[in-house]
């Protein structure tokens, strides 16, 4: 026998069963889907001022976040970032886990309803909504437009030029336009402004239906009763930061107004 062979270690055999890696406890477990809408560390600065300062939130399918806050709290700036209309200074907004800033197709899953109608005054109500339906490449733009107008109970004014409609009716047409493509996420910035009782009821019914269909909603409003009626979660924004965030079931109707006044420090006349 050669001397080097005599000192060569024996060939390694199979590892003992006791050294095998244990199976992962998560193996085969279903993976939870991402939230319909998610904000991760969103921040937006205008010069030295931080309008939104590190906001993180998540809204699941069929949920509505009622977002309150005084004037200048950063609510509209936050909505614009969530809609992909404003680039964050830092952080990211996502729809179904996909970053909204990188893909127009992801942004198309959002419907934004503002207190400003922003319609084409020379076009009829139907033409305004059908134009949006074509931008979203819906197969039947005219039919989708009429269905959206009917949902907002303004189909009888479909062929009226927008400039001849009252402020409240224009707002209803604007809401129909924002919802015509069945958005996955609906962002609402004081949407009840200018609506009469019929319009407000139509909007409330439409939002309730959207929630039931699995849409995720963020409702910005100064009307506490309005927000509490629709919200499944309640948050308060002050100075660009979330200072209150609770499930709606944990919010006391009778005591919330006083709690809100304390949170915002008497701003906005509270």
mmCIF file of N, CA, C and O in Angstrom, residues 24-98:
data_model
loop_
_atom_site.group_PDB
_atom_site.id
_atom_site.type_symbol
_atom_site.label_atom_id
_atom_site.label_comp_id
_atom_site.label_asym_id
_atom_site.label_seq_id
_atom_site.Cartn_x
_atom_site.Cartn_y
_atom_site.Cartn_z
ATOM 1 N N UNK A 24 -39.518 23.292 5.961
ATOM 2 C CA UNK A 24 -39.974 24.620 6.360
ATOM 3 C C UNK A 24 -41.413 24.548 6.852
ATOM 4 O O UNK A 24 -42.261 23.910 6.221
ATOM 5 N N UNK A 25 -41.696 25.230 7.977
ATOM 6 C CA UNK A 25 -43.087 25.199 8.461
ATOM 7 C C UNK A 25 -44.043 25.904 7.520
ATOM 8 O O UNK A 25 -45.250 25.726 7.606
ATOM 9 N N UNK A 26 -43.494 26.728 6.606
ATOM 10 C CA UNK A 26 -44.359 27.454 5.669
ATOM 11 C C UNK A 26 -44.492 26.736 4.334
ATOM 12 O O UNK A 26 -45.143 27.242 3.424
ATOM 13 N N UNK A 27 -43.800 25.597 4.194
ATOM 14 C CA UNK A 27 -43.859 24.899 2.911
ATOM 15 C C UNK A 27 -45.296 24.518 2.581
ATOM 16 O O UNK A 27 -45.991 23.905 3.380
ATOM 17 N N UNK A 28 -45.735 24.905 1.402
ATOM 18 C CA UNK A 28 -47.076 24.572 0.957
ATOM 19 C C UNK A 28 -48.156 25.498 1.478
ATOM 20 O O UNK A 28 -49.313 25.367 1.092
ATOM 21 N N UNK A 29 -47.787 26.434 2.360
ATOM 22 C CA UNK A 29 -48.791 27.360 2.896
ATOM 23 C C UNK A 29 -49.172 28.381 1.832
ATOM 24 O O UNK A 29 -48.314 28.841 1.071
ATOM 25 N N UNK A 30 -50.449 28.746 1.722
ATOM 26 C CA UNK A 30 -50.842 29.744 0.721
ATOM 27 C C UNK A 30 -50.240 31.107 1.034
ATOM 28 O O UNK A 30 -50.106 31.486 2.205
ATOM 29 N N UNK A 31 -49.848 31.820 -0.004
ATOM 30 C CA UNK A 31 -49.266 33.150 0.148
ATOM 31 C C UNK A 31 -50.382 34.189 0.085
ATOM 32 O O UNK A 31 -51.172 34.204 -0.864
ATOM 33 N N UNK A 32 -50.448 35.047 1.088
ATOM 34 C CA UNK A 32 -51.493 36.072 1.123
ATOM 35 C C UNK A 32 -51.266 37.079 -0.003
ATOM 36 O O UNK A 32 -50.131 37.484 -0.259
ATOM 37 N N UNK A 33 -52.318 37.468 -0.701
ATOM 38 C CA UNK A 33 -52.155 38.468 -1.761
ATOM 39 C C UNK A 33 -51.791 39.821 -1.164
ATOM 40 O O UNK A 33 -52.112 40.103 -0.005
ATOM 41 N N UNK A 34 -51.116 40.684 -1.926
ATOM 42 C CA UNK A 34 -50.800 42.015 -1.415
ATOM 43 C C UNK A 34 -52.067 42.844 -1.283
ATOM 44 O O UNK A 34 -53.102 42.529 -1.890
ATOM 45 N N UNK A 35 -52.028 43.919 -0.498
ATOM 46 C CA UNK A 35 -53.201 44.794 -0.397
ATOM 47 C C UNK A 35 -53.540 45.395 -1.758
ATOM 48 O O UNK A 35 -52.674 45.557 -2.627
ATOM 49 N N UNK A 36 -54.808 45.726 -1.951
ATOM 50 C CA UNK A 36 -55.205 46.385 -3.199
ATOM 51 C C UNK A 36 -54.462 47.703 -3.363
ATOM 52 O O UNK A 36 -54.029 48.060 -4.464
ATOM 53 N N UNK A 37 -54.291 48.433 -2.265
ATOM 54 C CA UNK A 37 -53.577 49.712 -2.276
ATOM 55 C C UNK A 37 -52.619 49.734 -1.104
ATOM 56 O O UNK A 37 -52.991 49.380 0.019
ATOM 57 N N UNK A 38 -51.388 50.160 -1.367
ATOM 58 C CA UNK A 38 -50.393 50.215 -0.300
ATOM 59 C C UNK A 38 -49.497 51.430 -0.499
ATOM 60 O O UNK A 38 -49.085 51.745 -1.616
ATOM 61 N N UNK A 39 -49.210 52.124 0.589
ATOM 62 C CA UNK A 39 -48.225 53.206 0.602
ATOM 63 C C UNK A 39 -47.129 52.811 1.574
ATOM 64 O O UNK A 39 -47.412 52.373 2.689
ATOM 65 N N UNK A 40 -45.892 52.953 1.135
ATOM 66 C CA UNK A 40 -44.750 52.571 1.965
ATOM 67 C C UNK A 40 -43.830 53.780 2.105
ATOM 68 O O UNK A 40 -43.152 54.168 1.152
ATOM 69 N N UNK A 41 -43.841 54.386 3.282
ATOM 70 C CA UNK A 41 -42.931 55.495 3.571
ATOM 71 C C UNK A 41 -43.046 56.673 2.625
ATOM 72 O O UNK A 41 -42.039 57.298 2.286
ATOM 73 N N UNK A 42 -44.262 57.009 2.203
ATOM 74 C CA UNK A 42 -44.427 58.099 1.238
ATOM 75 C C UNK A 42 -44.051 59.442 1.869
ATOM 76 O O UNK A 42 -44.520 59.791 2.959
ATOM 77 N N UNK A 43 -43.241 60.162 1.147
ATOM 78 C CA UNK A 43 -42.852 61.502 1.589
ATOM 79 C C UNK A 43 -42.825 62.426 0.374
ATOM 80 O O UNK A 43 -42.383 62.030 -0.710
ATOM 81 N N UNK A 44 -43.322 63.643 0.556
ATOM 82 C CA UNK A 44 -43.277 64.640 -0.521
ATOM 83 C C UNK A 44 -42.919 65.989 0.090
ATOM 84 O O UNK A 44 -43.618 66.491 0.978
ATOM 85 N N UNK A 45 -41.823 66.549 -0.395
ATOM 86 C CA UNK A 45 -41.363 67.845 0.087
ATOM 87 C C UNK A 45 -41.504 68.887 -1.013
ATOM 88 O O UNK A 45 -41.281 68.612 -2.191
ATOM 89 N N UNK A 46 -41.887 70.073 -0.604
ATOM 90 C CA UNK A 46 -41.910 71.233 -1.491
ATOM 91 C C UNK A 46 -40.932 72.238 -0.888
ATOM 92 O O UNK A 46 -41.263 72.951 0.058
ATOM 93 N N UNK A 47 -39.701 72.232 -1.418
ATOM 94 C CA UNK A 47 -38.659 73.020 -0.781
ATOM 95 C C UNK A 47 -38.365 72.434 0.596
ATOM 96 O O UNK A 47 -38.267 71.212 0.766
ATOM 97 N N UNK A 48 -38.278 73.267 1.624
ATOM 98 C CA UNK A 48 -37.982 72.749 2.965
ATOM 99 C C UNK A 48 -39.195 72.140 3.667
ATOM 100 O O UNK A 48 -39.055 71.492 4.706
ATOM 101 N N UNK A 49 -40.399 72.342 3.104
ATOM 102 C CA UNK A 49 -41.613 71.888 3.788
ATOM 103 C C UNK A 49 -41.989 70.477 3.323
ATOM 104 O O UNK A 49 -42.076 70.204 2.138
ATOM 105 N N UNK A 50 -42.237 69.596 4.289
ATOM 106 C CA UNK A 50 -42.683 68.245 3.980
ATOM 107 C C UNK A 50 -44.205 68.195 4.076
ATOM 108 O O UNK A 50 -44.767 68.165 5.161
ATOM 109 N N UNK A 51 -44.848 68.175 2.921
ATOM 110 C CA UNK A 51 -46.312 68.121 2.902
ATOM 111 C C UNK A 51 -46.816 66.761 3.360
ATOM 112 O O UNK A 51 -47.854 66.661 4.022
ATOM 113 N N UNK A 52 -46.102 65.714 2.979
ATOM 114 C CA UNK A 52 -46.389 64.351 3.437
ATOM 115 C C UNK A 52 -45.082 63.797 3.954
ATOM 116 O O UNK A 52 -44.050 63.857 3.273
ATOM 117 N N UNK A 53 -45.112 63.237 5.165
ATOM 118 C CA UNK A 53 -43.863 62.924 5.858
ATOM 119 C C UNK A 53 -43.854 61.482 6.374
ATOM 120 O O UNK A 53 -44.138 61.212 7.541
ATOM 121 N N UNK A 54 -43.578 60.545 5.475
ATOM 122 C CA UNK A 54 -43.414 59.158 5.883
ATOM 123 C C UNK A 54 -44.702 58.413 6.149
ATOM 124 O O UNK A 54 -44.820 57.705 7.155
ATOM 125 N N UNK A 55 -45.669 58.525 5.237
ATOM 126 C CA UNK A 55 -46.959 57.861 5.420
ATOM 127 C C UNK A 55 -46.908 56.438 4.873
ATOM 128 O O UNK A 55 -46.530 56.217 3.721
ATOM 129 N N UNK A 56 -47.301 55.488 5.704
ATOM 130 C CA UNK A 56 -47.461 54.089 5.288
ATOM 131 C C UNK A 56 -48.883 53.656 5.631
ATOM 132 O O UNK A 56 -49.359 53.927 6.734
ATOM 133 N N UNK A 57 -49.533 53.012 4.697
ATOM 134 C CA UNK A 57 -50.898 52.526 4.925
ATOM 135 C C UNK A 57 -51.197 51.408 3.941
ATOM 136 O O UNK A 57 -50.504 51.234 2.941
ATOM 137 N N UNK A 58 -52.227 50.648 4.257
ATOM 138 C CA UNK A 58 -52.667 49.573 3.371
ATOM 139 C C UNK A 58 -54.186 49.494 3.409
ATOM 140 O O UNK A 58 -54.789 49.594 4.481
ATOM 141 N N UNK A 59 -54.799 49.350 2.236
ATOM 142 C CA UNK A 59 -56.253 49.228 2.117
ATOM 143 C C UNK A 59 -56.532 47.981 1.292
ATOM 144 O O UNK A 59 -56.086 47.871 0.148
ATOM 145 N N UNK A 60 -57.259 47.053 1.880
ATOM 146 C CA UNK A 60 -57.546 45.814 1.192
ATOM 147 C C UNK A 60 -58.775 45.902 0.304
ATOM 148 O O UNK A 60 -59.518 46.892 0.315
ATOM 149 N N UNK A 61 -58.992 44.871 -0.470
ATOM 150 C CA UNK A 61 -60.171 44.798 -1.339
ATOM 151 C C UNK A 61 -61.438 44.863 -0.502
ATOM 152 O O UNK A 61 -61.560 44.183 0.523
ATOM 153 N N UNK A 62 -62.371 45.714 -0.916
ATOM 154 C CA UNK A 62 -63.633 45.847 -0.209
ATOM 155 C C UNK A 62 -63.567 46.703 1.037
ATOM 156 O O UNK A 62 -64.537 46.764 1.794
ATOM 157 N N UNK A 63 -62.444 47.396 1.253
ATOM 158 C CA UNK A 63 -62.290 48.261 2.417
ATOM 159 C C UNK A 63 -62.351 49.729 2.016
ATOM 160 O O UNK A 63 -62.089 50.083 0.863
ATOM 161 N N UNK A 64 -62.695 50.574 2.973
ATOM 162 C CA UNK A 64 -62.713 52.024 2.755
ATOM 163 C C UNK A 64 -61.997 52.693 3.911
ATOM 164 O O UNK A 64 -62.409 52.562 5.068
ATOM 165 N N UNK A 65 -60.929 53.407 3.602
ATOM 166 C CA UNK A 65 -60.219 54.201 4.591
ATOM 167 C C UNK A 65 -60.791 55.607 4.586
ATOM 168 O O UNK A 65 -60.703 56.320 3.579
ATOM 169 N N UNK A 66 -61.406 56.006 5.695
ATOM 170 C CA UNK A 66 -61.885 57.377 5.856
ATOM 171 C C UNK A 66 -60.741 58.194 6.437
ATOM 172 O O UNK A 66 -60.273 57.929 7.545
ATOM 173 N N UNK A 67 -60.284 59.174 5.674
ATOM 174 C CA UNK A 67 -59.104 59.947 6.058
ATOM 175 C C UNK A 67 -59.518 61.378 6.384
ATOM 176 O O UNK A 67 -59.992 62.122 5.523
ATOM 177 N N UNK A 68 -59.340 61.750 7.640
ATOM 178 C CA UNK A 68 -59.675 63.090 8.107
ATOM 179 C C UNK A 68 -58.390 63.882 8.354
ATOM 180 O O UNK A 68 -57.314 63.308 8.493
ATOM 181 N N UNK A 69 -58.552 65.195 8.467
ATOM 182 C CA UNK A 69 -57.410 66.043 8.797
ATOM 183 C C UNK A 69 -57.719 67.492 8.502
ATOM 184 O O UNK A 69 -58.571 67.797 7.653
ATOM 185 N N UNK A 70 -57.039 68.424 9.181
ATOM 186 C CA UNK A 70 -57.277 69.855 8.951
ATOM 187 C C UNK A 70 -56.747 70.295 7.596
ATOM 188 O O UNK A 70 -56.025 69.545 6.914
ATOM 189 N N UNK A 71 -57.106 71.501 7.180
ATOM 190 C CA UNK A 71 -56.550 72.064 5.953
ATOM 191 C C UNK A 71 -55.032 72.117 6.065
ATOM 192 O O UNK A 71 -54.490 72.477 7.113
ATOM 193 N N UNK A 72 -54.366 71.761 4.982
ATOM 194 C CA UNK A 72 -52.907 71.793 4.976
ATOM 195 C C UNK A 72 -52.250 70.578 5.595
ATOM 196 O O UNK A 72 -51.027 70.546 5.758
ATOM 197 N N UNK A 73 -53.039 69.545 5.912
ATOM 198 C CA UNK A 73 -52.471 68.355 6.551
ATOM 199 C C UNK A 73 -51.708 67.471 5.569
ATOM 200 O O UNK A 73 -50.935 66.606 5.979
ATOM 201 N N UNK A 74 -51.945 67.660 4.259
ATOM 202 C CA UNK A 74 -51.273 66.839 3.249
ATOM 203 C C UNK A 74 -52.167 65.804 2.601
ATOM 204 O O UNK A 74 -51.693 64.940 1.863
ATOM 205 N N UNK A 75 -53.479 65.901 2.838
ATOM 206 C CA UNK A 75 -54.401 64.869 2.342
ATOM 207 C C UNK A 75 -54.433 64.817 0.815
ATOM 208 O O UNK A 75 -54.339 63.744 0.215
ATOM 209 N N UNK A 76 -54.596 65.975 0.171
ATOM 210 C CA UNK A 76 -54.673 66.000 -1.291
ATOM 211 C C UNK A 76 -53.344 65.597 -1.911
ATOM 212 O O UNK A 76 -53.306 64.869 -2.919
ATOM 213 N N UNK A 77 -52.245 66.043 -1.332
ATOM 214 C CA UNK A 77 -50.926 65.637 -1.823
ATOM 215 C C UNK A 77 -50.767 64.130 -1.740
ATOM 216 O O UNK A 77 -50.260 63.482 -2.671
ATOM 217 N N UNK A 78 -51.212 63.541 -0.643
ATOM 218 C CA UNK A 78 -51.143 62.086 -0.489
ATOM 219 C C UNK A 78 -51.978 61.386 -1.558
ATOM 220 O O UNK A 78 -51.514 60.426 -2.191
ATOM 221 N N UNK A 79 -53.205 61.861 -1.793
ATOM 222 C CA UNK A 79 -54.048 61.244 -2.822
ATOM 223 C C UNK A 79 -53.400 61.330 -4.198
ATOM 224 O O UNK A 79 -53.460 60.370 -4.981
ATOM 225 N N UNK A 80 -52.780 62.441 -4.504
ATOM 226 C CA UNK A 80 -52.141 62.601 -5.823
ATOM 227 C C UNK A 80 -50.976 61.621 -5.992
ATOM 228 O O UNK A 80 -50.755 61.102 -7.085
ATOM 229 N N UNK A 81 -50.265 61.346 -4.924
ATOM 230 C CA UNK A 81 -49.195 60.346 -5.019
ATOM 231 C C UNK A 81 -49.779 58.947 -5.160
ATOM 232 O O UNK A 81 -49.265 58.124 -5.922
ATOM 233 N N UNK A 82 -50.854 58.663 -4.430
ATOM 234 C CA UNK A 82 -51.487 57.351 -4.534
ATOM 235 C C UNK A 82 -52.067 57.121 -5.930
ATOM 236 O O UNK A 82 -52.153 55.983 -6.397
ATOM 237 N N UNK A 83 -52.463 58.210 -6.590
ATOM 238 C CA UNK A 83 -53.017 58.107 -7.942
ATOM 239 C C UNK A 83 -51.938 58.069 -9.022
ATOM 240 O O UNK A 83 -52.245 57.868 -10.202
ATOM 241 N N UNK A 84 -50.692 58.278 -8.646
ATOM 242 C CA UNK A 84 -49.611 58.313 -9.623
ATOM 243 C C UNK A 84 -49.491 59.616 -10.362
ATOM 244 O O UNK A 84 -48.795 59.702 -11.377
ATOM 245 N N UNK A 85 -50.139 60.674 -9.856
ATOM 246 C CA UNK A 85 -50.098 61.981 -10.504
ATOM 247 C C UNK A 85 -48.975 62.863 -9.982
ATOM 248 O O UNK A 85 -48.669 63.892 -10.580
ATOM 249 N N UNK A 86 -48.370 62.477 -8.871
ATOM 250 C CA UNK A 86 -47.313 63.264 -8.241
ATOM 251 C C UNK A 86 -46.221 62.302 -7.786
ATOM 252 O O UNK A 86 -46.514 61.309 -7.114
ATOM 253 N N UNK A 87 -44.995 62.593 -8.169
ATOM 254 C CA UNK A 87 -43.878 61.721 -7.821
ATOM 255 C C UNK A 87 -43.444 61.959 -6.377
ATOM 256 O O UNK A 87 -43.190 63.095 -5.992
ATOM 257 N N UNK A 88 -43.361 60.910 -5.572
ATOM 258 C CA UNK A 88 -42.921 61.092 -4.186
ATOM 259 C C UNK A 88 -41.449 61.504 -4.114
ATOM 260 O O UNK A 88 -40.642 61.124 -4.973
ATOM 261 N N UNK A 89 -41.111 62.272 -3.098
ATOM 262 C CA UNK A 89 -39.709 62.546 -2.810
ATOM 263 C C UNK A 89 -39.034 61.272 -2.323
ATOM 264 O O UNK A 89 -37.859 61.028 -2.601
ATOM 265 N N UNK A 90 -39.772 60.464 -1.579
ATOM 266 C CA UNK A 90 -39.280 59.165 -1.111
ATOM 267 C C UNK A 90 -40.479 58.253 -0.906
ATOM 268 O O UNK A 90 -41.610 58.717 -0.771
ATOM 269 N N UNK A 91 -40.223 56.959 -0.877
ATOM 270 C CA UNK A 91 -41.292 55.994 -0.662
ATOM 271 C C UNK A 91 -41.939 55.553 -1.961
ATOM 272 O O UNK A 91 -41.524 55.955 -3.055
ATOM 273 N N UNK A 92 -42.977 54.735 -1.822
ATOM 274 C CA UNK A 92 -43.592 54.129 -2.997
ATOM 275 C C UNK A 92 -45.060 53.832 -2.741
ATOM 276 O O UNK A 92 -45.449 53.464 -1.631
ATOM 277 N N UNK A 93 -45.880 53.996 -3.787
ATOM 278 C CA UNK A 93 -47.288 53.586 -3.756
ATOM 279 C C UNK A 93 -47.447 52.383 -4.674
ATOM 280 O O UNK A 93 -46.839 52.326 -5.751
ATOM 281 N N UNK A 94 -48.268 51.412 -4.243
ATOM 282 C CA UNK A 94 -48.430 50.178 -5.008
ATOM 283 C C UNK A 94 -49.902 49.825 -5.139
ATOM 284 O O UNK A 94 -50.689 50.044 -4.215
ATOM 285 N N UNK A 95 -50.259 49.264 -6.285
ATOM 286 C CA UNK A 95 -51.581 48.710 -6.531
ATOM 287 C C UNK A 95 -51.409 47.216 -6.751
ATOM 288 O O UNK A 95 -50.685 46.792 -7.657
ATOM 289 N N UNK A 96 -52.038 46.405 -5.901
ATOM 290 C CA UNK A 96 -51.888 44.950 -5.991
ATOM 291 C C UNK A 96 -50.420 44.538 -6.024
ATOM 292 O O UNK A 96 -50.026 43.613 -6.751
ATOM 293 N N UNK A 97 -49.594 45.239 -5.262
ATOM 294 C CA UNK A 97 -48.177 44.912 -5.164
ATOM 295 C C UNK A 97 -47.301 45.511 -6.242
ATOM 296 O O UNK A 97 -46.067 45.410 -6.164
ATOM 297 N N UNK A 98 -47.888 46.145 -7.266
ATOM 298 C CA UNK A 98 -47.110 46.706 -8.369
ATOM 299 C C UNK A 98 -46.908 48.208 -8.151
ATOM 300 O O UNK A 98 -47.866 48.923 -7.865
#
